[in-house]
Amino acid sequence: EREFTEKGKFEWSETGNVITLTPRSSDGSRMYEVEADRLIQLDARGNRITGKLADRYILKRKDMSDTGPSNPGHGGH
């Protein structure tokens, strides 16, 4: 499990179920299908990624109150 932050812009599709993320670093856009509690990364044509590693392209919502301290070594001492 990894956590990362990237700044940029996002845009909703006309159907309202896909977002396109465009990072500031201009590494190219990424599309995600939006479901109730997860995002599914889509390929460049807007299709779901298939195959043995398809589950690695699914981002699941995590309750932030269950994560504990984000930097345990920086307790503000």
Short mmCIF file of N, CA and C in Angstrom, two decimals:
data_model
loop_
_atom_site.label_atom_id
_atom_site.label_comp_id
_atom_site.label_asym_id
_atom_site.label_seq_id
_atom_site.Cartn_x
_atom_site.Cartn_y
_atom_site.Cartn_z
N GLU A 1 0.84 -1.17 0.00
CA GLU A 1 0.00 0.00 0.00
C GLU A 1 0.89 1.23 0.00
N ARG A 2 0.62 2.16 -0.92
CA ARG A 2 1.42 3.38 -1.02
C ARG A 2 0.50 4.59 -1.05
N GLU A 3 1.04 5.70 -0.61
CA GLU A 3 0.30 6.96 -0.65
C GLU A 3 1.16 7.98 -1.38
N PHE A 4 0.54 8.73 -2.29
CA PHE A 4 1.27 9.79 -2.96
C PHE A 4 0.32 10.93 -3.28
N THR A 5 0.90 12.09 -3.49
CA THR A 5 0.13 13.29 -3.80
C THR A 5 0.70 13.90 -5.07
N GLU A 6 -0.20 14.30 -5.96
CA GLU A 6 0.22 14.93 -7.20
C GLU A 6 -0.75 16.07 -7.49
N LYS A 7 -0.25 17.23 -7.83
CA LYS A 7 -1.10 18.38 -8.11
C LYS A 7 -1.34 18.52 -9.60
N GLY A 8 -2.51 19.04 -9.93
CA GLY A 8 -2.86 19.23 -11.32
C GLY A 8 -4.32 19.62 -11.45
N LYS A 9 -4.92 19.31 -12.58
CA LYS A 9 -6.32 19.63 -12.85
C LYS A 9 -7.10 18.35 -13.11
N PHE A 10 -8.42 18.42 -12.89
CA PHE A 10 -9.26 17.29 -13.26
C PHE A 10 -10.51 17.80 -13.94
N GLU A 11 -11.08 16.94 -14.77
CA GLU A 11 -12.25 17.31 -15.56
C GLU A 11 -13.21 16.13 -15.59
N TRP A 12 -14.50 16.40 -15.38
CA TRP A 12 -15.52 15.35 -15.44
C TRP A 12 -15.94 15.13 -16.90
N SER A 13 -16.26 13.88 -17.22
CA SER A 13 -16.81 13.57 -18.55
C SER A 13 -18.25 14.07 -18.63
N GLU A 14 -18.78 14.11 -19.82
CA GLU A 14 -20.18 14.53 -20.01
C GLU A 14 -21.14 13.58 -19.32
N THR A 15 -20.78 12.29 -19.25
CA THR A 15 -21.65 11.31 -18.61
C THR A 15 -21.56 11.37 -17.09
N GLY A 16 -20.53 12.03 -16.56
CA GLY A 16 -20.40 12.21 -15.13
C GLY A 16 -19.83 11.03 -14.36
N ASN A 17 -19.33 10.02 -15.07
CA ASN A 17 -18.77 8.86 -14.35
C ASN A 17 -17.29 8.64 -14.62
N VAL A 18 -16.65 9.56 -15.35
CA VAL A 18 -15.22 9.44 -15.64
C VAL A 18 -14.57 10.80 -15.38
N ILE A 19 -13.42 10.76 -14.70
CA ILE A 19 -12.63 11.98 -14.53
C ILE A 19 -11.31 11.82 -15.25
N THR A 20 -10.81 12.91 -15.79
CA THR A 20 -9.50 12.94 -16.42
C THR A 20 -8.61 13.82 -15.57
N LEU A 21 -7.49 13.25 -15.11
CA LEU A 21 -6.53 13.97 -14.29
C LEU A 21 -5.35 14.38 -15.15
N THR A 22 -5.01 15.65 -15.11
CA THR A 22 -3.86 16.16 -15.86
C THR A 22 -2.89 16.76 -14.85
N PRO A 23 -1.76 16.09 -14.60
CA PRO A 23 -0.81 16.58 -13.60
C PRO A 23 -0.06 17.82 -14.08
N ARG A 24 0.38 18.63 -13.12
CA ARG A 24 1.18 19.81 -13.46
C ARG A 24 2.47 19.43 -14.17
N SER A 25 3.01 18.27 -13.81
CA SER A 25 4.28 17.84 -14.38
C SER A 25 4.15 17.45 -15.85
N SER A 26 2.94 17.47 -16.38
CA SER A 26 2.63 17.16 -17.78
C SER A 26 3.15 15.79 -18.23
N ASP A 27 3.04 14.80 -17.34
CA ASP A 27 3.40 13.42 -17.69
C ASP A 27 2.30 12.76 -18.51
N GLY A 28 1.28 13.49 -18.89
CA GLY A 28 0.17 12.93 -19.63
C GLY A 28 -1.03 12.76 -18.73
N SER A 29 -2.20 12.74 -19.32
CA SER A 29 -3.45 12.61 -18.57
C SER A 29 -3.74 11.16 -18.22
N ARG A 30 -4.52 11.00 -17.16
CA ARG A 30 -5.00 9.67 -16.77
C ARG A 30 -6.51 9.75 -16.59
N MET A 31 -7.21 8.71 -17.02
CA MET A 31 -8.66 8.66 -16.87
C MET A 31 -9.03 7.61 -15.84
N TYR A 32 -10.06 7.95 -15.05
CA TYR A 32 -10.55 7.03 -14.02
C TYR A 32 -12.06 6.97 -14.09
N GLU A 33 -12.60 5.76 -14.01
CA GLU A 33 -14.03 5.57 -13.87
C GLU A 33 -14.36 5.70 -12.39
N VAL A 34 -15.37 6.50 -12.07
CA VAL A 34 -15.73 6.76 -10.69
C VAL A 34 -16.86 5.84 -10.27
N GLU A 35 -16.64 5.09 -9.19
CA GLU A 35 -17.68 4.27 -8.58
C GLU A 35 -17.86 4.75 -7.16
N ALA A 36 -18.81 4.19 -6.44
CA ALA A 36 -19.16 4.68 -5.10
C ALA A 36 -17.97 4.78 -4.16
N ASP A 37 -17.13 3.77 -4.11
CA ASP A 37 -16.04 3.77 -3.14
C ASP A 37 -14.69 3.47 -3.76
N ARG A 38 -14.57 3.67 -5.09
CA ARG A 38 -13.29 3.39 -5.73
C ARG A 38 -13.18 4.11 -7.07
N LEU A 39 -11.93 4.22 -7.54
CA LEU A 39 -11.63 4.74 -8.87
C LEU A 39 -10.95 3.64 -9.64
N ILE A 40 -11.32 3.45 -10.89
CA ILE A 40 -10.72 2.43 -11.74
C ILE A 40 -9.99 3.14 -12.86
N GLN A 41 -8.66 2.96 -12.91
CA GLN A 41 -7.88 3.61 -13.95
C GLN A 41 -8.21 2.99 -15.30
N LEU A 42 -8.37 3.85 -16.30
CA LEU A 42 -8.70 3.41 -17.66
C LEU A 42 -7.48 3.57 -18.55
N ASP A 43 -7.48 2.84 -19.67
CA ASP A 43 -6.37 2.98 -20.62
C ASP A 43 -6.55 4.27 -21.43
N ALA A 44 -5.66 4.52 -22.36
CA ALA A 44 -5.67 5.76 -23.14
C ALA A 44 -6.94 5.93 -23.97
N ARG A 45 -7.63 4.84 -24.25
CA ARG A 45 -8.88 4.90 -25.04
C ARG A 45 -10.12 4.96 -24.17
N GLY A 46 -9.93 4.95 -22.85
CA GLY A 46 -11.07 5.03 -21.95
C GLY A 46 -11.67 3.68 -21.58
N ASN A 47 -10.94 2.60 -21.83
CA ASN A 47 -11.41 1.26 -21.49
C ASN A 47 -10.75 0.77 -20.20
N ARG A 48 -11.46 -0.09 -19.49
CA ARG A 48 -10.87 -0.69 -18.29
C ARG A 48 -9.66 -1.53 -18.66
N ILE A 49 -8.67 -1.50 -17.81
CA ILE A 49 -7.46 -2.30 -18.00
C ILE A 49 -7.78 -3.72 -17.57
N THR A 50 -7.39 -4.69 -18.40
CA THR A 50 -7.69 -6.09 -18.11
C THR A 50 -6.39 -6.87 -17.96
N GLY A 51 -6.53 -8.11 -17.56
CA GLY A 51 -5.36 -8.98 -17.43
C GLY A 51 -5.08 -9.31 -15.97
N LYS A 52 -3.96 -10.01 -15.76
CA LYS A 52 -3.60 -10.49 -14.43
C LYS A 52 -3.39 -9.36 -13.43
N LEU A 53 -2.93 -8.21 -13.89
CA LEU A 53 -2.61 -7.11 -12.99
C LEU A 53 -3.71 -6.04 -12.93
N ALA A 54 -4.88 -6.34 -13.46
CA ALA A 54 -5.95 -5.35 -13.53
C ALA A 54 -6.33 -4.80 -12.16
N ASP A 55 -6.26 -5.62 -11.11
CA ASP A 55 -6.64 -5.14 -9.78
C ASP A 55 -5.68 -4.08 -9.24
N ARG A 56 -4.51 -3.97 -9.82
CA ARG A 56 -3.55 -2.94 -9.38
C ARG A 56 -3.92 -1.55 -9.90
N TYR A 57 -4.90 -1.49 -10.78
CA TYR A 57 -5.35 -0.22 -11.34
C TYR A 57 -6.64 0.26 -10.69
N ILE A 58 -6.98 -0.32 -9.54
CA ILE A 58 -8.18 0.07 -8.81
C ILE A 58 -7.75 0.76 -7.52
N LEU A 59 -8.20 1.99 -7.35
CA LEU A 59 -7.92 2.75 -6.14
C LEU A 59 -9.15 2.69 -5.25
N LYS A 60 -8.96 2.21 -4.03
CA LYS A 60 -10.09 2.04 -3.11
C LYS A 60 -10.08 3.13 -2.05
N ARG A 61 -11.26 3.57 -1.70
CA ARG A 61 -11.41 4.59 -0.66
C ARG A 61 -10.97 4.01 0.68
N LYS A 62 -10.25 4.82 1.43
CA LYS A 62 -9.80 4.40 2.74
C LYS A 62 -10.24 5.45 3.74
N ASP A 63 -10.80 5.00 4.85
CA ASP A 63 -11.23 5.92 5.90
C ASP A 63 -10.00 6.55 6.53
N MET A 64 -9.83 7.84 6.37
CA MET A 64 -8.63 8.51 6.86
C MET A 64 -8.50 8.46 8.37
N SER A 65 -9.58 8.27 9.11
CA SER A 65 -9.49 8.21 10.57
C SER A 65 -8.83 6.93 11.05
N ASP A 66 -8.69 5.93 10.17
CA ASP A 66 -8.08 4.65 10.55
C ASP A 66 -6.60 4.57 10.19
N THR A 67 -6.02 5.61 9.64
CA THR A 67 -4.66 5.51 9.13
C THR A 67 -3.59 5.72 10.18
N GLY A 68 -3.92 6.34 11.31
CA GLY A 68 -2.91 6.61 12.33
C GLY A 68 -2.05 7.78 11.91
N PRO A 69 -0.96 8.03 12.64
CA PRO A 69 -0.11 9.18 12.30
C PRO A 69 0.58 8.99 10.96
N SER A 70 0.61 10.07 10.17
CA SER A 70 1.22 9.96 8.84
C SER A 70 2.73 10.00 8.91
N ASN A 71 3.29 10.65 9.93
CA ASN A 71 4.74 10.73 10.11
C ASN A 71 5.07 10.42 11.56
N PRO A 72 5.12 9.15 11.94
CA PRO A 72 5.32 8.82 13.35
C PRO A 72 6.63 9.36 13.91
N GLY A 73 7.62 9.60 13.08
CA GLY A 73 8.90 10.11 13.54
C GLY A 73 8.90 11.61 13.76
N HIS A 74 7.81 12.28 13.43
CA HIS A 74 7.73 13.73 13.57
C HIS A 74 6.57 14.08 14.49
N GLY A 75 6.76 13.84 15.75
CA GLY A 75 5.69 14.06 16.72
C GLY A 75 5.60 15.48 17.23
N GLY A 76 6.38 16.39 16.68
CA GLY A 76 6.30 17.78 17.10
C GLY A 76 7.11 18.06 18.35
N HIS A 77 8.09 17.22 18.67
CA HIS A 77 8.92 17.42 19.87
C HIS A 77 9.93 18.49 19.64
#
